[in-house]
Tab-separated table of C-alpha atoms and ligand atoms in Angstrom:
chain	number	residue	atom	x	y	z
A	298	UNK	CA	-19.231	12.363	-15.172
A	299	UNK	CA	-17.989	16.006	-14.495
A	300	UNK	CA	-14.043	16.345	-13.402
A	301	UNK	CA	-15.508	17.656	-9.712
A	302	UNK	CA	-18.015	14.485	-9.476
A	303	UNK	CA	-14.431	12.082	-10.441
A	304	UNK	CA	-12.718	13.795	-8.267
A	305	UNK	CA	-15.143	13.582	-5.031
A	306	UNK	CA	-15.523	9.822	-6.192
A	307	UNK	CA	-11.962	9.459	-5.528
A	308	UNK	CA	-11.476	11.202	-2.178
A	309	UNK	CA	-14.470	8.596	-1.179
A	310	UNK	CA	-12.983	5.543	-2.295
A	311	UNK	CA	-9.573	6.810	-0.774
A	312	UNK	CA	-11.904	6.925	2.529
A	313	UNK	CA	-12.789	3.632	2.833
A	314	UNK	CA	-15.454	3.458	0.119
A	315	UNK	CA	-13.352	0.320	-1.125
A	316	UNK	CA	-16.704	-0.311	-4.158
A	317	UNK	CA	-15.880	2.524	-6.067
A	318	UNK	CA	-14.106	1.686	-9.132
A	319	UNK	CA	-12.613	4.568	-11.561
A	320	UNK	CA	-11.074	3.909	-14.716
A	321	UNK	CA	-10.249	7.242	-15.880
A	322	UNK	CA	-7.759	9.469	-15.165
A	323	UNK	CA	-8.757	11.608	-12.018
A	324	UNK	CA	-6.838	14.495	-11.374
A	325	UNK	CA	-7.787	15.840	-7.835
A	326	UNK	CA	-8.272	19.503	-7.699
A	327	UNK	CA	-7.255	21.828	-4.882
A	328	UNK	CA	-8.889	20.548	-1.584
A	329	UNK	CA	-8.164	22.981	1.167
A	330	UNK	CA	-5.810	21.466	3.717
A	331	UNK	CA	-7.089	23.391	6.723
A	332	UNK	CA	-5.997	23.429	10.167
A	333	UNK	CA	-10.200	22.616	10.887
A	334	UNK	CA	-10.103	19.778	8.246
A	335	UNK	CA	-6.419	18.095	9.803
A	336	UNK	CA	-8.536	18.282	12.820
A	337	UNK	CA	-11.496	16.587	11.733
A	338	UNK	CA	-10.038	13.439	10.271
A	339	UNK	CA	-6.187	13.781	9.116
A	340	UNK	CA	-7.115	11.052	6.577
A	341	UNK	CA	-8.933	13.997	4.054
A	342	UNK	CA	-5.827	16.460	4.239
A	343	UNK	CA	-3.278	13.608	4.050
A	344	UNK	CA	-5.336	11.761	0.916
A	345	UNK	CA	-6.008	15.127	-0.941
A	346	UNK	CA	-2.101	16.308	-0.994
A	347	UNK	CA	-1.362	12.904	-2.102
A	348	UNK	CA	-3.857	13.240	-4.934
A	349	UNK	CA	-2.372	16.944	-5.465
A	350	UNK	CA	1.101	15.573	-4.932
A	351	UNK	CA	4.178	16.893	-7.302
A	352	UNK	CA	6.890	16.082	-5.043
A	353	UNK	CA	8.343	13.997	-8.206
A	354	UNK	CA	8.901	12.943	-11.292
A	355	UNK	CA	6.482	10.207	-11.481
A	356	UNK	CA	3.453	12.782	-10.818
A	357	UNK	CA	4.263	13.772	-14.575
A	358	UNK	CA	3.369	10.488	-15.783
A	359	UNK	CA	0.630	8.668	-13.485
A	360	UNK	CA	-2.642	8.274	-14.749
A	361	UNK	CA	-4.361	7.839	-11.331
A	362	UNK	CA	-2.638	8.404	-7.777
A	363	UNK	CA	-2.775	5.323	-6.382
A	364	UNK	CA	-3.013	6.013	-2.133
A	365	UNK	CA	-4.250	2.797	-0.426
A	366	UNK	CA	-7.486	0.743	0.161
A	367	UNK	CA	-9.028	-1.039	3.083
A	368	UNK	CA	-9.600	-0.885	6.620
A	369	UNK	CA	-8.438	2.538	8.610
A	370	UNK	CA	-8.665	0.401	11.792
A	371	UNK	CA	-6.950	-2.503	10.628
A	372	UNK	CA	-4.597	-4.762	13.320
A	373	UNK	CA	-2.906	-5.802	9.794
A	374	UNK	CA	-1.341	-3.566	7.071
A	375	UNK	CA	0.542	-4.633	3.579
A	376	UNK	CA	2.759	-2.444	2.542
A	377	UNK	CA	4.126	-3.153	-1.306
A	378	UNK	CA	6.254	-1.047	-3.395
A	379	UNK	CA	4.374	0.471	-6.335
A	380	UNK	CA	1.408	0.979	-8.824
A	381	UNK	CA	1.580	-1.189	-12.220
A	382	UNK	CA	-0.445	-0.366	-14.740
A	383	UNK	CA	-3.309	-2.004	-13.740
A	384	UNK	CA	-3.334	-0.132	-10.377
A	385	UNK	CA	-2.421	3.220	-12.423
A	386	UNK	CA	-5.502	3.250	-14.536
A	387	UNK	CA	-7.889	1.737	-11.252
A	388	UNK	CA	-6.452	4.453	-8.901
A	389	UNK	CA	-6.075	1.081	-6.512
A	390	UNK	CA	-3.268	-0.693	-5.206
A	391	UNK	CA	-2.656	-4.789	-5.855
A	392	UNK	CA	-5.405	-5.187	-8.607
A	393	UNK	CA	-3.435	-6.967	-11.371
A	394	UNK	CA	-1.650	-10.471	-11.613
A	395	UNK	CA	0.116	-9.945	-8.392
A	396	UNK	CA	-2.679	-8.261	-6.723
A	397	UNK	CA	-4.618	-11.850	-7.101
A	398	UNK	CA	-2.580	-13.519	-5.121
A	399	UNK	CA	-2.201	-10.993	-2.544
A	400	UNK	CA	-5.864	-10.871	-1.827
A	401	UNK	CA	-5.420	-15.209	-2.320
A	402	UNK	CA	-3.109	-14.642	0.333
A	403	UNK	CA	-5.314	-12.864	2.581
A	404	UNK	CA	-8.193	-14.775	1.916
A	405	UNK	CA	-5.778	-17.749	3.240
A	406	UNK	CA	-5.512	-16.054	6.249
A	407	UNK	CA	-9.151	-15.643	6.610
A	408	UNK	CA	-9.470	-12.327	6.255
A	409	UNK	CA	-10.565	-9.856	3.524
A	410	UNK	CA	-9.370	-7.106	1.622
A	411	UNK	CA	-11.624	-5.065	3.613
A	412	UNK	CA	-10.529	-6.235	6.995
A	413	UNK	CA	-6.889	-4.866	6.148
A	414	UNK	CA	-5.202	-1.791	4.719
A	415	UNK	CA	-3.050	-2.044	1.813
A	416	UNK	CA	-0.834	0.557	0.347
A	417	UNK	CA	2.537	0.918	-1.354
A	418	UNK	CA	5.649	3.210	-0.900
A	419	UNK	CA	5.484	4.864	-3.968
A	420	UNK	CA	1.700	6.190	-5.057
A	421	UNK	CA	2.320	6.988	-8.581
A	422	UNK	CA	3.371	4.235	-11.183
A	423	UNK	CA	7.109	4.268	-12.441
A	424	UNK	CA	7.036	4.129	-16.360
A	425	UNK	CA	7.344	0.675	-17.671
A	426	UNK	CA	6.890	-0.716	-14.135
A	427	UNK	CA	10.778	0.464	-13.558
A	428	UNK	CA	12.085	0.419	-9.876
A	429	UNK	CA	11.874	3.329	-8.367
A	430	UNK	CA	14.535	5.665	-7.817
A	431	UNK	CA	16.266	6.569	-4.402
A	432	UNK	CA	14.734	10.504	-5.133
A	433	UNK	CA	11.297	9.243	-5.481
A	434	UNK	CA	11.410	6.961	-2.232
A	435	UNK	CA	12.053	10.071	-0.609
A	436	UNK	CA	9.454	12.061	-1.773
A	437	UNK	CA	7.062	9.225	-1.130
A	438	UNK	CA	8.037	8.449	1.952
A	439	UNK	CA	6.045	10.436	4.358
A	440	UNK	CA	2.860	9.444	2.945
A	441	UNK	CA	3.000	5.477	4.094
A	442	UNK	CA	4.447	6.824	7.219
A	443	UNK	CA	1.752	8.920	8.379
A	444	UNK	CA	-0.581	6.246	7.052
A	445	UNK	CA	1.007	3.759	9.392
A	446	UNK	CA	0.609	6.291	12.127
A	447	UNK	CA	-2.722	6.784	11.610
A	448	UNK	CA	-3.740	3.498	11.237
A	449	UNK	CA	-1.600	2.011	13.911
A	450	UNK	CA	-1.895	-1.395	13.321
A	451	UNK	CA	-1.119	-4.414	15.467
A	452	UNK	CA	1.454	-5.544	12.162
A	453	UNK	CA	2.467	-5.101	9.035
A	454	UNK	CA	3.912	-7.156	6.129
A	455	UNK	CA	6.416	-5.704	4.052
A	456	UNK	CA	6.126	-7.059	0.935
A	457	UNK	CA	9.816	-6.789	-0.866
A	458	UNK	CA	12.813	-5.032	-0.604
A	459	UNK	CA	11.285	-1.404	-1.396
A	460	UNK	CA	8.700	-1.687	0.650
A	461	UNK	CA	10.702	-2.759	3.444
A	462	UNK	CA	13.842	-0.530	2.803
A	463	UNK	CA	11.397	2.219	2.480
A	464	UNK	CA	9.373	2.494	5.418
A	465	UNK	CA	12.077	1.338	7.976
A	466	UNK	CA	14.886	3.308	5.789
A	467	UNK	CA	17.287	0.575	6.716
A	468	UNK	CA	19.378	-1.462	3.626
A	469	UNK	CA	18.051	-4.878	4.885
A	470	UNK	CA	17.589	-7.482	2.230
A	471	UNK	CA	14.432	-8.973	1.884
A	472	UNK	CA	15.989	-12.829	1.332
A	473	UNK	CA	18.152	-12.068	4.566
A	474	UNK	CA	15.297	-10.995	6.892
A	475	UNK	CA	11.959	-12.379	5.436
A	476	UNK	CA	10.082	-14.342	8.172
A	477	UNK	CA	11.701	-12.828	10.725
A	478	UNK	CA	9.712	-9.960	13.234
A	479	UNK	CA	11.346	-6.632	12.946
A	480	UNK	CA	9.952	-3.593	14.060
A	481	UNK	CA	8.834	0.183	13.281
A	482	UNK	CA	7.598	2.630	15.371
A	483	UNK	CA	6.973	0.195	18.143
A	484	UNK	CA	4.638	-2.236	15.324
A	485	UNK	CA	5.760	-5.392	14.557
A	486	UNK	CA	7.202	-5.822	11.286
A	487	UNK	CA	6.870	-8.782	9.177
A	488	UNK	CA	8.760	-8.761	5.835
A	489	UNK	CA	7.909	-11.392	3.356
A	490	UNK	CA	8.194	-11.952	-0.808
A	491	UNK	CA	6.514	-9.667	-2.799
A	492	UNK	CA	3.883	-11.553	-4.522
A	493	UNK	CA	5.457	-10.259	-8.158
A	494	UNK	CA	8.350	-11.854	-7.129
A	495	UNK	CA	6.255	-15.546	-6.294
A	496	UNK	CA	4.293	-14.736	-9.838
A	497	UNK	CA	8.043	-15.856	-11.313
A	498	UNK	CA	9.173	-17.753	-8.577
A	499	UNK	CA	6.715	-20.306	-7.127
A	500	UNK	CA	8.401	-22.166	-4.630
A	501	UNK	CA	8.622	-18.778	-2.732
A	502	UNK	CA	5.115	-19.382	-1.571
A	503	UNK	CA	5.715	-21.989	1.205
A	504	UNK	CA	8.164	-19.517	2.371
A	505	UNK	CA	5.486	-16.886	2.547
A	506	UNK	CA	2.650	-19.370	4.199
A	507	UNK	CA	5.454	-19.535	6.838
A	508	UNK	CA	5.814	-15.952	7.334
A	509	UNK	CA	2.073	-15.317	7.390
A	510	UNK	CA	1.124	-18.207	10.083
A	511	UNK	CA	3.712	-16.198	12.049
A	512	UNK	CA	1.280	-13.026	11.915
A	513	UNK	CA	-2.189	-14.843	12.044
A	514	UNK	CA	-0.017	-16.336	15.590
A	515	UNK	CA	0.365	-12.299	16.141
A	516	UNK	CA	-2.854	-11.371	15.497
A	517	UNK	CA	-4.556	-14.702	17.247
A	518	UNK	CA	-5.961	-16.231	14.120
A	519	UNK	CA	-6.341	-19.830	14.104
A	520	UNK	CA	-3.711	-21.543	11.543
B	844	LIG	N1	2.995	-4.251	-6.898
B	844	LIG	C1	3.041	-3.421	-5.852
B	844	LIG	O1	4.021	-3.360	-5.135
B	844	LIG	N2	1.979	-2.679	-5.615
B	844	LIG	C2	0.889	-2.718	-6.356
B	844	LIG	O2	-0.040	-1.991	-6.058
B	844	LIG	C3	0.855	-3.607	-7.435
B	844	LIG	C4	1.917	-4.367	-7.692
């Protein structure tokens, strides 16, 4: 496949075409962030500067950006923290160890990957799975935003500290506040474990079953 065929690929998957599956490195070229084109879906000029994006460090080192998947009408959103390696090579969040048992999570709540939108804080992969560092939250930071305000769910899980610290860009810690409804923008805000975190620690995940009842409740799922 030719870079400009990759490239489209990945601005389609990026839309919604969730199938798609790219395991090489794909660099998006220039895609002109009109006025007309912010106009005629936001979700083009907001996924292209993200795939253009050298607002840090990490854009240096990423194989694939890695911008979000799922549902652009979603009531629910997951918001983690940042690409592994198995998300850096796939261009898509939550596909590796962790990734299982997010979508085992969501398949708990009877839904699908498809009926929600997932996405992390940070779109490019910190070397060795590092945390990331206070600069690159920053630079990050306005892409889940305007994803959230575009998608406007009903709620969102913040899954971990980053992805909680970095979206409501308040210190809270995620043992001190999981399971209990916060808010941002006027959504309601449910942090919870990150499922990395119940990979090494599984006794977390009765905790987590707690916290999600509490947004199937939200979102009128039967438990
Ligand atoms: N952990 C995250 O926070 N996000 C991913 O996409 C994968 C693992």
């Amino acid at each position: 496949m030719t870079d400009d065929v990759l490239s489209e690929l990945a601005l389609l998957r990026d839309l919604g075409y969730t199938h798609l599956d790219l395991r090489v490195s794909v660099p998006l070229p220039a895609v002109v962030e009109t006025a007309e084109a912010v106009d005629e879906d936001p979700w083009i000029a907001l996924s292209a500067a993200a795939h253009e994006c050298t607002r840090c460090r990490l854009a240096g080192t990423r194989t694939n950006v890695v911008f979000g998947v799922g549902n652009r009408n979603a009531d629910l959103m997951f918001v983690g923290e940042a690409p592994g390696r198995d998300e850096d090579l796939k261009g898509e969040p939550f596909v590796g160890r962790a990734g299982q048992l997010l979508t085992d999570i969501i398949k708990a709540m009877k839904l699908t990957r498809d009926d929600v939108y997932i996405a992390n804080v940070i779109k490019c992969r910190p070397p060795e799975n590092r945390n990331p560092e206070p600069d690159e939250l920053d630079a990050c930071r306005p892409y889940i935003r305007q994803q959230v305000d575009l998608i406007r769910p009903k709620v969102i899980v913040a899954l971990g500290r980053f992805g909680l610290q970095s979206l409501t860009g308040k210190s809270y810690g995620i043992t001190a506040v999981r399971g209990q409804w916060l808010e941002y923008n006027g959504i309601k805000l449910m942090p919870t474990y990150h499922p990395a975190y119940l990979l090494r620690n599984p006794a977390g995940k009765k905790d987590v079953w707690l916290d999600m009842k509490k947004v199937m409740a939200e979102l009128g799922i039967a438990v």
